[in-house]
CSV table of C-alpha atoms in Angstrom, one decimal:
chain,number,residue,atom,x,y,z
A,1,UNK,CA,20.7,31.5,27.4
A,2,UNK,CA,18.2,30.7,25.0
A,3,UNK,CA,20.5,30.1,21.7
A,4,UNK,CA,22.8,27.8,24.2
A,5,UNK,CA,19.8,25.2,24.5
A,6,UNK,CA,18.6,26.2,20.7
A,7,UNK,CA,22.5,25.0,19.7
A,8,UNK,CA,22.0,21.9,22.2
A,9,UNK,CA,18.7,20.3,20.6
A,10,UNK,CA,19.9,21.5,17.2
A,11,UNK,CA,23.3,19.6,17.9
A,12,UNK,CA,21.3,16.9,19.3
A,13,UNK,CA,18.8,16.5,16.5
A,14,UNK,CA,21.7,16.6,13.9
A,15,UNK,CA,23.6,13.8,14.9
A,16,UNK,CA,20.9,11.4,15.2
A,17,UNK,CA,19.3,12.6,12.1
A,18,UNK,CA,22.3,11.4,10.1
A,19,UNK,CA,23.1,8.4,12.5
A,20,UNK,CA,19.1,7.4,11.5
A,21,UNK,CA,20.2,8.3,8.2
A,22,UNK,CA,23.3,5.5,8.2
A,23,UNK,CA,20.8,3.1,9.6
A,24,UNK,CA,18.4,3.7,7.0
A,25,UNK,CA,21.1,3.7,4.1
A,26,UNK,CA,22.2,0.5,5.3
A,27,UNK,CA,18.8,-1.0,5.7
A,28,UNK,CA,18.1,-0.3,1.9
A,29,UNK,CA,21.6,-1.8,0.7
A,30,UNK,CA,21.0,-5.4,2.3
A,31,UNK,CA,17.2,-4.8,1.2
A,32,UNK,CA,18.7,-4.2,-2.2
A,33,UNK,CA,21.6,-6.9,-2.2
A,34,UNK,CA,19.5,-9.7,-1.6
A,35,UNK,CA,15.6,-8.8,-3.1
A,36,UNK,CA,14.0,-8.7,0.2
A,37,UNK,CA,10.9,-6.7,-1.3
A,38,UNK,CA,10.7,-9.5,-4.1
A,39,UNK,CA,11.1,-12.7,-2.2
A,40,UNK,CA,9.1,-11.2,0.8
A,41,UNK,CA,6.1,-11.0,-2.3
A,42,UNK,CA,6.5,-13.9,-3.6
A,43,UNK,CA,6.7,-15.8,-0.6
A,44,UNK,CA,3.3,-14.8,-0.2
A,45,UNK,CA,2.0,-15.9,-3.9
A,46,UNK,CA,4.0,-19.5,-3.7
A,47,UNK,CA,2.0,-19.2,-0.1
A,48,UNK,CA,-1.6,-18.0,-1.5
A,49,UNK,CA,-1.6,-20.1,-5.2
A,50,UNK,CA,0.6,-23.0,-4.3
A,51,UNK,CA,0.2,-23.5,-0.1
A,52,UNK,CA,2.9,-23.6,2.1
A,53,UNK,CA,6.0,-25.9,2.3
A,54,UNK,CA,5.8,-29.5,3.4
A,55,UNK,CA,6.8,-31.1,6.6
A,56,UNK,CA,10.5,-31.3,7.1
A,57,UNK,CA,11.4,-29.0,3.9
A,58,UNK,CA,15.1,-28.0,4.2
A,59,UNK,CA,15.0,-24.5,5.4
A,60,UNK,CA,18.6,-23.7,6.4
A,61,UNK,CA,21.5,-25.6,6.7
A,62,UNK,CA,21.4,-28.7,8.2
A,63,UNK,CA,24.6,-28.1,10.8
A,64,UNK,CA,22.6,-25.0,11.4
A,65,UNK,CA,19.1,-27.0,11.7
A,66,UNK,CA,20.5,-29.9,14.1
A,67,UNK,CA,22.1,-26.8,16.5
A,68,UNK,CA,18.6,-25.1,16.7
A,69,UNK,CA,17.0,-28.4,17.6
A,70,UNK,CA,19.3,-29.7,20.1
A,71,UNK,CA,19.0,-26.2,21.9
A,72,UNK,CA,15.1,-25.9,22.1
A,73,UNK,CA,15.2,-29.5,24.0
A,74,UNK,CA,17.4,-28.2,26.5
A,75,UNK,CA,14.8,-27.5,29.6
A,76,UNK,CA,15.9,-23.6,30.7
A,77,UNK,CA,15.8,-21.8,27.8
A,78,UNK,CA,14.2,-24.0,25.5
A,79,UNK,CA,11.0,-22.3,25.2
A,80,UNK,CA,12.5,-19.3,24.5
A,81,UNK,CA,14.3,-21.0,21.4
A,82,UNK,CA,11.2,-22.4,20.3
A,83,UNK,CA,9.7,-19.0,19.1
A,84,UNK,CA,12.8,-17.6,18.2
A,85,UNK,CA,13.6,-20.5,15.8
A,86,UNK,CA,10.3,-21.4,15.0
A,87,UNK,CA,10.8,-21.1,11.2
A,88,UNK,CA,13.7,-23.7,11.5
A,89,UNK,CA,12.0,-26.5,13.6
A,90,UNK,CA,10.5,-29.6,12.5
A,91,UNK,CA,6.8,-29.8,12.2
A,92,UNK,CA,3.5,-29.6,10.4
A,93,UNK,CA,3.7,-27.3,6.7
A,94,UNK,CA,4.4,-23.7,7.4
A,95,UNK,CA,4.7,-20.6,5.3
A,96,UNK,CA,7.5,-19.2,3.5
A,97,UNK,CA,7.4,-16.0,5.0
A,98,UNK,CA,9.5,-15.2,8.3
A,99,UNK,CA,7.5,-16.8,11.0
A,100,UNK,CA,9.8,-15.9,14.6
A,101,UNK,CA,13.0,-13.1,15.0
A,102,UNK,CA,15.3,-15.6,13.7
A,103,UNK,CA,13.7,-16.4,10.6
A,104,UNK,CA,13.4,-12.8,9.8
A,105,UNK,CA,17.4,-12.6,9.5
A,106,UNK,CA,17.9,-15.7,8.2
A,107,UNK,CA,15.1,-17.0,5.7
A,108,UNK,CA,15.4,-14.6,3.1
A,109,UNK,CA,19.0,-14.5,2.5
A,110,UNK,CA,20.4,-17.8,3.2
A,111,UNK,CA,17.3,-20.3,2.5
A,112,UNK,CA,15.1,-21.1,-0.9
A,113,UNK,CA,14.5,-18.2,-3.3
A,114,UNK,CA,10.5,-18.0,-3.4
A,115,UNK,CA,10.9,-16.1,-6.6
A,116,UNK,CA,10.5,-17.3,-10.2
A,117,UNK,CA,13.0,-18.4,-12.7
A,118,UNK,CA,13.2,-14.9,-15.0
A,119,UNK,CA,11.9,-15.4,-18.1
A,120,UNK,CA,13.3,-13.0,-21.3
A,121,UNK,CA,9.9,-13.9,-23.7
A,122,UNK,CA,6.7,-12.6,-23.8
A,123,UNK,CA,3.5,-14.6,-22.1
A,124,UNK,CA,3.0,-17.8,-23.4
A,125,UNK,CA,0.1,-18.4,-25.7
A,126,UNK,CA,-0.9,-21.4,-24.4
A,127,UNK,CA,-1.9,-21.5,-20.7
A,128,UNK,CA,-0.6,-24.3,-18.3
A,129,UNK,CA,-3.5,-26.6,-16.5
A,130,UNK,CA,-0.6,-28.6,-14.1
A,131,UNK,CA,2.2,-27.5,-12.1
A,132,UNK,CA,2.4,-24.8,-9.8
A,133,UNK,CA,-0.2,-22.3,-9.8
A,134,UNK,CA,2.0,-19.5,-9.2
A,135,UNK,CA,4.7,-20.2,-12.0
A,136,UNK,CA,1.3,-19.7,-14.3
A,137,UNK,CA,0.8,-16.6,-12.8
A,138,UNK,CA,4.1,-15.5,-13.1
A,139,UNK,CA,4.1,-16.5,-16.9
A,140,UNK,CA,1.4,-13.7,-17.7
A,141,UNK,CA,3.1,-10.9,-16.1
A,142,UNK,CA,7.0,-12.3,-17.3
A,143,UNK,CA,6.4,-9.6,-19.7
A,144,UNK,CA,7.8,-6.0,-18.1
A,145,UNK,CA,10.4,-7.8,-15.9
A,146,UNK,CA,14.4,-7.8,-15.9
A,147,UNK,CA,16.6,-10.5,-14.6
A,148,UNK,CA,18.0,-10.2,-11.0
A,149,UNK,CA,20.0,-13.1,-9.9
A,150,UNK,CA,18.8,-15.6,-13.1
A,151,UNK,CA,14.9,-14.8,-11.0
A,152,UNK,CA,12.4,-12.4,-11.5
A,153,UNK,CA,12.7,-8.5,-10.0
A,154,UNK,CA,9.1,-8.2,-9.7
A,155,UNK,CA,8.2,-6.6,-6.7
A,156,UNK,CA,5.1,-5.4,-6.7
A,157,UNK,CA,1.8,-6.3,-8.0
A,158,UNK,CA,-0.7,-3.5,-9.2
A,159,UNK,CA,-4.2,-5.3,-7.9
A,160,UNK,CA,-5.7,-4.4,-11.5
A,161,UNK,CA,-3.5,-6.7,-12.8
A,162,UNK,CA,-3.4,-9.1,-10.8
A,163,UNK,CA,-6.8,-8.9,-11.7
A,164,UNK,CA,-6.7,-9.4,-15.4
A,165,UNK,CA,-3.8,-12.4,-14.4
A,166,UNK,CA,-6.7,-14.4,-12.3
A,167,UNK,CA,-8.5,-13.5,-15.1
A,168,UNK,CA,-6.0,-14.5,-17.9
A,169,UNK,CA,-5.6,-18.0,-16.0
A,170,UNK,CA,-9.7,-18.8,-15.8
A,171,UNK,CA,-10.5,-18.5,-19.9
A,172,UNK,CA,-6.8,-20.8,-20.2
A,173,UNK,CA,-9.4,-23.1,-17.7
A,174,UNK,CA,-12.2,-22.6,-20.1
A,175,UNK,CA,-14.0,-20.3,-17.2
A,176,UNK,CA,-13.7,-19.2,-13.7
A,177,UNK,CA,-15.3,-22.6,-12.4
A,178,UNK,CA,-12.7,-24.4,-14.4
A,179,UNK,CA,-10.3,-22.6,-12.4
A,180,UNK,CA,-11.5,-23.1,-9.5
A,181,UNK,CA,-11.6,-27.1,-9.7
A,182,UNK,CA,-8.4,-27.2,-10.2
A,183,UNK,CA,-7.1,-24.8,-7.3
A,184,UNK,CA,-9.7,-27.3,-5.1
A,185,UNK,CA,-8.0,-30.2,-6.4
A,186,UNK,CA,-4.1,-28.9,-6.0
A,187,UNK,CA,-5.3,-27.8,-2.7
A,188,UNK,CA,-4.5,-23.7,-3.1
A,189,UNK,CA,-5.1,-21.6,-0.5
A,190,UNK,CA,-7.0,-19.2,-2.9
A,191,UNK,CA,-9.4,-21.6,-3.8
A,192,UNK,CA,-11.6,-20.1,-0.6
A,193,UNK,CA,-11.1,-16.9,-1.6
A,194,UNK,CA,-11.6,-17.0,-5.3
A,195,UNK,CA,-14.8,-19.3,-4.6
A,196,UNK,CA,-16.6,-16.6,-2.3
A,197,UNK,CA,-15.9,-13.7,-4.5
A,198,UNK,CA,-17.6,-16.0,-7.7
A,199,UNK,CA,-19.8,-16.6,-5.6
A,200,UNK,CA,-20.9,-12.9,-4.2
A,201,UNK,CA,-20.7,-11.6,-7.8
A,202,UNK,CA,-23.5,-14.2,-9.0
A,203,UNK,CA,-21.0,-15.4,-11.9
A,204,UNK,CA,-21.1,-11.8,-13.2
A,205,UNK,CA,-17.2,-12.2,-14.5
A,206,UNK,CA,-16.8,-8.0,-14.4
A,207,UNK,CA,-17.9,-8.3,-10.9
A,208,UNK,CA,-15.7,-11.1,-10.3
A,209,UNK,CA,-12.6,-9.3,-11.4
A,210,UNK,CA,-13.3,-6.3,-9.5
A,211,UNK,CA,-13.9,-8.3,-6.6
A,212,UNK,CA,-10.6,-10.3,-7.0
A,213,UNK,CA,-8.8,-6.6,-7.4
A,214,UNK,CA,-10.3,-5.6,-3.6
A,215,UNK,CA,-9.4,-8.4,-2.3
A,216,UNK,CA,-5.8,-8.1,-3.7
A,217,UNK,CA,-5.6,-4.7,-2.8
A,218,UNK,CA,-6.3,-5.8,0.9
A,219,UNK,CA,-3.7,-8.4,1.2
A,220,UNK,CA,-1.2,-6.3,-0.1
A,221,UNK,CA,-2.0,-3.5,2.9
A,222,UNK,CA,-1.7,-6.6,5.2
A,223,UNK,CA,1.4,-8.0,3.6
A,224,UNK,CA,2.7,-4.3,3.7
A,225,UNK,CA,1.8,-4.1,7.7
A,226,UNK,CA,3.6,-7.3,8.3
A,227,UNK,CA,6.8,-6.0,5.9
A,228,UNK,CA,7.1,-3.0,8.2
A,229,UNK,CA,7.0,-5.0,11.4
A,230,UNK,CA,9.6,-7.1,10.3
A,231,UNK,CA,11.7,-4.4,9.2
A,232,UNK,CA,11.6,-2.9,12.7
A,233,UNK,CA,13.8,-5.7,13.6
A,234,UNK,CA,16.3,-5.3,11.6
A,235,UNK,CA,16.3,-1.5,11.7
A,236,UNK,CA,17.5,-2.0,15.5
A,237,UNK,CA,19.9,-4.7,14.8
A,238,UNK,CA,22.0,-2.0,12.5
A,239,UNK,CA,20.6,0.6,14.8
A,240,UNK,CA,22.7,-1.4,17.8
A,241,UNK,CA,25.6,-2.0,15.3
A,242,UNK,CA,26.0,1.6,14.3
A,243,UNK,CA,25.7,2.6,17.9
A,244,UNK,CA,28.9,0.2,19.3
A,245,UNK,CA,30.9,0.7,15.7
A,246,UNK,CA,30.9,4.4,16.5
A,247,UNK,CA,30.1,4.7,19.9
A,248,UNK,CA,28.2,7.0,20.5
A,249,UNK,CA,27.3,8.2,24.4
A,250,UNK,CA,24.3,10.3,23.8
A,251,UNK,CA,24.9,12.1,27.0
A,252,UNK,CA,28.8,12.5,27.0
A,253,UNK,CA,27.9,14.2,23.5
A,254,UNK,CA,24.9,16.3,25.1
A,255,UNK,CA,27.9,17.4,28.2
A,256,UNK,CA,30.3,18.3,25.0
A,257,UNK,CA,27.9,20.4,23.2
A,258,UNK,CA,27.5,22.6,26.7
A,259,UNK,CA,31.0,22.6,26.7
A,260,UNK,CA,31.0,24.4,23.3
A,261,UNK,CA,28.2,26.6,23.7
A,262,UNK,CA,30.9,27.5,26.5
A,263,UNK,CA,34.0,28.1,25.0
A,264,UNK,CA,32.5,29.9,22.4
A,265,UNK,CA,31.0,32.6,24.8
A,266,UNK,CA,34.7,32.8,26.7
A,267,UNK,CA,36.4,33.7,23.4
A,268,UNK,CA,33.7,36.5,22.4
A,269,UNK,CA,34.0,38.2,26.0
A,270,UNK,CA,37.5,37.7,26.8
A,271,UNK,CA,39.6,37.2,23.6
A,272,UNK,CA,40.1,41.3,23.3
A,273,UNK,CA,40.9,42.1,26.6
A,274,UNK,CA,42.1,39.7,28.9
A,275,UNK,CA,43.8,36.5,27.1
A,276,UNK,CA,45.2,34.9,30.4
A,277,UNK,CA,42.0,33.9,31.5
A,278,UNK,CA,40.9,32.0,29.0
A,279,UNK,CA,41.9,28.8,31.4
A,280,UNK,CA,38.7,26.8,30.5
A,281,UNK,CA,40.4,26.1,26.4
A,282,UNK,CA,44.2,25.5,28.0
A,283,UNK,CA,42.6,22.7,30.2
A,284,UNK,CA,41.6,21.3,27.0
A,285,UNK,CA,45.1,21.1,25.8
A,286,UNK,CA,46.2,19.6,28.6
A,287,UNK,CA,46.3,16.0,27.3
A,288,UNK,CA,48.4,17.2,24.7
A,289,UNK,CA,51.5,17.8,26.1
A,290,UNK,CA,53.4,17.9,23.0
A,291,UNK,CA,51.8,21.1,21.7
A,292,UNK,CA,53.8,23.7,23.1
A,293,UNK,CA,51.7,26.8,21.5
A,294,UNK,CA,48.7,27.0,23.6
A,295,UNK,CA,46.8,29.1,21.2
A,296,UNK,CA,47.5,27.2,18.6
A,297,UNK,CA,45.9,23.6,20.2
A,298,UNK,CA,42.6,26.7,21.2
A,299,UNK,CA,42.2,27.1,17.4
A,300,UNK,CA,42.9,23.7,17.2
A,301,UNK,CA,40.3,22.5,20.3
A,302,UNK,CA,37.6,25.3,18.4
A,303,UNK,CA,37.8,23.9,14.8
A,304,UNK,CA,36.5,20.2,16.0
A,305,UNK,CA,33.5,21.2,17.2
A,306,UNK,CA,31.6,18.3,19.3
A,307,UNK,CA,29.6,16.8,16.1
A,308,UNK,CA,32.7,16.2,14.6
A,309,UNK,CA,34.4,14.4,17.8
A,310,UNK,CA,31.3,12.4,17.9
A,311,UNK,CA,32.0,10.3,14.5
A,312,UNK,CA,35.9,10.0,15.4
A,313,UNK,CA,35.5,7.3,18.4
A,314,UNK,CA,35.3,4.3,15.5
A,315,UNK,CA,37.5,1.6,15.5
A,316,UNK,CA,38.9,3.5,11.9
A,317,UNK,CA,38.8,7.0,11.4
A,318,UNK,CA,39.7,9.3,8.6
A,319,UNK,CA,41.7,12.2,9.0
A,320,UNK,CA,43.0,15.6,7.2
A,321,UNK,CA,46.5,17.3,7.5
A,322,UNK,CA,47.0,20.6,6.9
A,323,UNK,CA,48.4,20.1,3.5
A,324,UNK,CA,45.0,18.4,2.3
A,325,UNK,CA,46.3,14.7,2.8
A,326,UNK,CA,44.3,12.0,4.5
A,327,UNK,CA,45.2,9.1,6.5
A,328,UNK,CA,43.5,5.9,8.2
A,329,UNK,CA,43.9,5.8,12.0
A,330,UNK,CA,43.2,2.6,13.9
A,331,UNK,CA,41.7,3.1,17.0
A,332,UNK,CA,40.6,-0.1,18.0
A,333,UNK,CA,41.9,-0.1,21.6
A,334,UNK,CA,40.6,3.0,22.5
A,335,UNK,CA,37.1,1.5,20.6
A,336,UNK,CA,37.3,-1.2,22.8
A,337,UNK,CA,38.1,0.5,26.7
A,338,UNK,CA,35.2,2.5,25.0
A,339,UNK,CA,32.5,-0.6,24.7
A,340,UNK,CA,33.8,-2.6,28.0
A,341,UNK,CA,33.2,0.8,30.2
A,342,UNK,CA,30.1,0.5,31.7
A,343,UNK,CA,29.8,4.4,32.4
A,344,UNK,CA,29.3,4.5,28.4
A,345,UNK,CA,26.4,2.1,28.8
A,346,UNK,CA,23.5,4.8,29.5
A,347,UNK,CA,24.4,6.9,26.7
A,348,UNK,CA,25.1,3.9,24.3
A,349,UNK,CA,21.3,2.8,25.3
A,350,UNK,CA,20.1,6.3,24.5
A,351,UNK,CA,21.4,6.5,21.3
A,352,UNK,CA,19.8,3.3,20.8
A,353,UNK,CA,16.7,4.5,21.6
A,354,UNK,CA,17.0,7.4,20.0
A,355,UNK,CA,17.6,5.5,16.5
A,356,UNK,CA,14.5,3.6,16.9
A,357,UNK,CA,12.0,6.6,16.1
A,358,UNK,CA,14.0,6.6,12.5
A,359,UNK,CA,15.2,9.7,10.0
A,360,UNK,CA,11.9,11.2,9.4
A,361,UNK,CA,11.1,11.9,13.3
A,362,UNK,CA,14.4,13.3,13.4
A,363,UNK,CA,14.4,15.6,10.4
A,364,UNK,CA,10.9,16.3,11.7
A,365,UNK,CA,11.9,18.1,14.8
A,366,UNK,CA,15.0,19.4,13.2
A,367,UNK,CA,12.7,21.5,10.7
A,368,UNK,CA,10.6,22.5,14.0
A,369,UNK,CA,13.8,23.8,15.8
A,370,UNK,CA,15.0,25.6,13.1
A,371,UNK,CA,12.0,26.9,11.5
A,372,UNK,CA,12.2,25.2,8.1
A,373,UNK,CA,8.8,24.9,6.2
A,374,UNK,CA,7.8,21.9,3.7
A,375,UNK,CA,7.9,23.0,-0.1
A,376,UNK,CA,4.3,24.0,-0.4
A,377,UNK,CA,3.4,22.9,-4.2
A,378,UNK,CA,1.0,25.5,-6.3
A,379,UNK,CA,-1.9,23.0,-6.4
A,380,UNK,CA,-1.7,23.8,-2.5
């Protein structure tokens, strides 16, 4: 009894491993395909060095725009539209990262590319004193970078360089005060910043730089919080989509796993001496009326196990002949009776659920079930 519910959380904690790992897959393509990690960083520099974007700054398209307005006047559910589009509303200057739900599926891939123009030269000599802020800042680190899209790849910011980049940009000022006058006269949000740390480090310009790397170091852990939380989002957005494409009913796959545990133990105690009763694998076959050898559609009924039937209720499945060949099924109105039937429902919101806690909670308890140990390095 005890290897039936071992097989049941083992079956269990399979299939939503790999549906996690689908999700996750997924996740990293569209990451991938349009630069998230970039523009999500530089959003934040344009945002830090430069300040947000001004009042009425196209954001989306402006079909798109004049929708989103017209809804969040309507009286009902026009509060609700307000936080959910808040990134696409008219208003006072607000910050190129996602701001509401909406913006975090739309901002990135369909509005302004925060990112710089990719540069294949090294760092100027000569360092800019007008313009933005952030394309000087880009100019000293253009260096190690590869073109993405005609804009920069850079993703990621070491805070000792950033460091020697603040740096870099005060002697092109003639000092760290020169610096400073003009980020107070451009109106940068890192004036503040900048100004206190000076300030702290008593004009000590070793102190200055270290104090500039901390600070770095600690918007990056906050940038990196608010990356993750926005990620969530998506996550269950795919998470939702994988769920319907395949449709999976957590507990009608749960039932057919019992059911195999089940079969499996009538075949070991009756298969040698009493053949007739093995009713419980000819019910199986009975929505197969053309298969007129019984044993053959048992073999047949033993071979798909339930974690294989689980992954064939998509609106397209694969399958394998005998003679090796495979073929493209469409089962998109068996998909659909599928989606519409509310008996689904429970198990499609468990499987949900269930792809929320992500790939490494469910390879976590898979290695507890089974046993599996981590690598252990030497050094350990």
């Amino acid at each position: 009894m005890l290897s039936v519910y071992l097989d049941f959380a083992i079956g269990l904690a399979l299939a939503f491993l790999l549906l996690s790992l689908l999700v996750s897959g997924i996740n990293e393509g569209l990451v991938r395909l349009f630069s998230v990690r970039s523009k999500f960083l530089w959003a934040y520099l344009r945002d830090t060095l430069d300040g947000g974007l001004p009042p009425g700054h196209a954001r989306v398209l402006g079909t798109f725009a004049r929708l989103v307005q017209r809804l969040c006047r309507l009286p009902v559910i026009g509060r609700i539209g307000r936080r959910v589009f808040r990134d696409f509303l008219p208003g006072q200057a607000r910050s190129r990262l996602p701001i509401s739900v909406a913006g975090v599926f739309l901002k990135f891939p369909f509005t302004g590319d925060p990112r710089p123009v990719f540069r294949d030269e090294p760092a100027p000599r000569e360092i800019p004193t007008t313009g933005s802020v952030t394309d000087a800042f880009h100019a000293r680190i253009q260096q190690i970078d590869h073109d993405k899209g005609g804009r920069t790849a850079i993703s990621q910011i070491p805070p000792e360089r950033f460091g020697v980049a603040i740096m870099e940009l005060a002697m092109g000022h003639g000092g760290v005060p020169g610096l400073l006058t003009r980020l107070r006269e451009q109106g940068s949000p890192l004036f503040r910043p900048l100004q206190s740390v000076w300030e702290s480090a008593a004009e000590d310009l070793d102190a200055f730089r270290v104090g500039v790397e901390r600070w770095f170091d600690g918007e990056m852990q906050r940038l990196s919080m608010l990356y993750r939380r926005y990620v969530r989002w998506v996550v269950a957005a795919i998470g939702l989509v994988v769920t319907l494409v395949f449709t999976v009913d957590a507990l009608e796959y749960g039932k057919e796993l019992l059911k195999d545990d089940a079969r499996r133990a009538v075949v070991a105690a009756l298969a040698d001496t009493a053949p007739e009763r093995l009713a419980s694998l000819r019910e199986a076959c009975a929505a197969s009326p053309g298969n007129a050898d019984t044993y053959a559609c048992v073999t047949e009924v033993l071979s798909s196990p339930a974690f294989v039937r689980v992954f064939g209720n998509a609106p397209l499945s694969l399958s394998v002949a005998e003679n090796g060949t495979t073929s493209l099924t469409w089962n998109g109105g068996a998909w659909w009776e599928r989606v519409t039937t509310p008996e689904h429902w429970p198990g499609f919101l468990l499987t949900f659920v269930a792809l929320l806690f992500g790939a490494s909670f469910w390879w976590d308890v898979l290695r507890r079930i089974t046993g599996l140990r981590p690598k252990i390095t030497p050094a350990e």
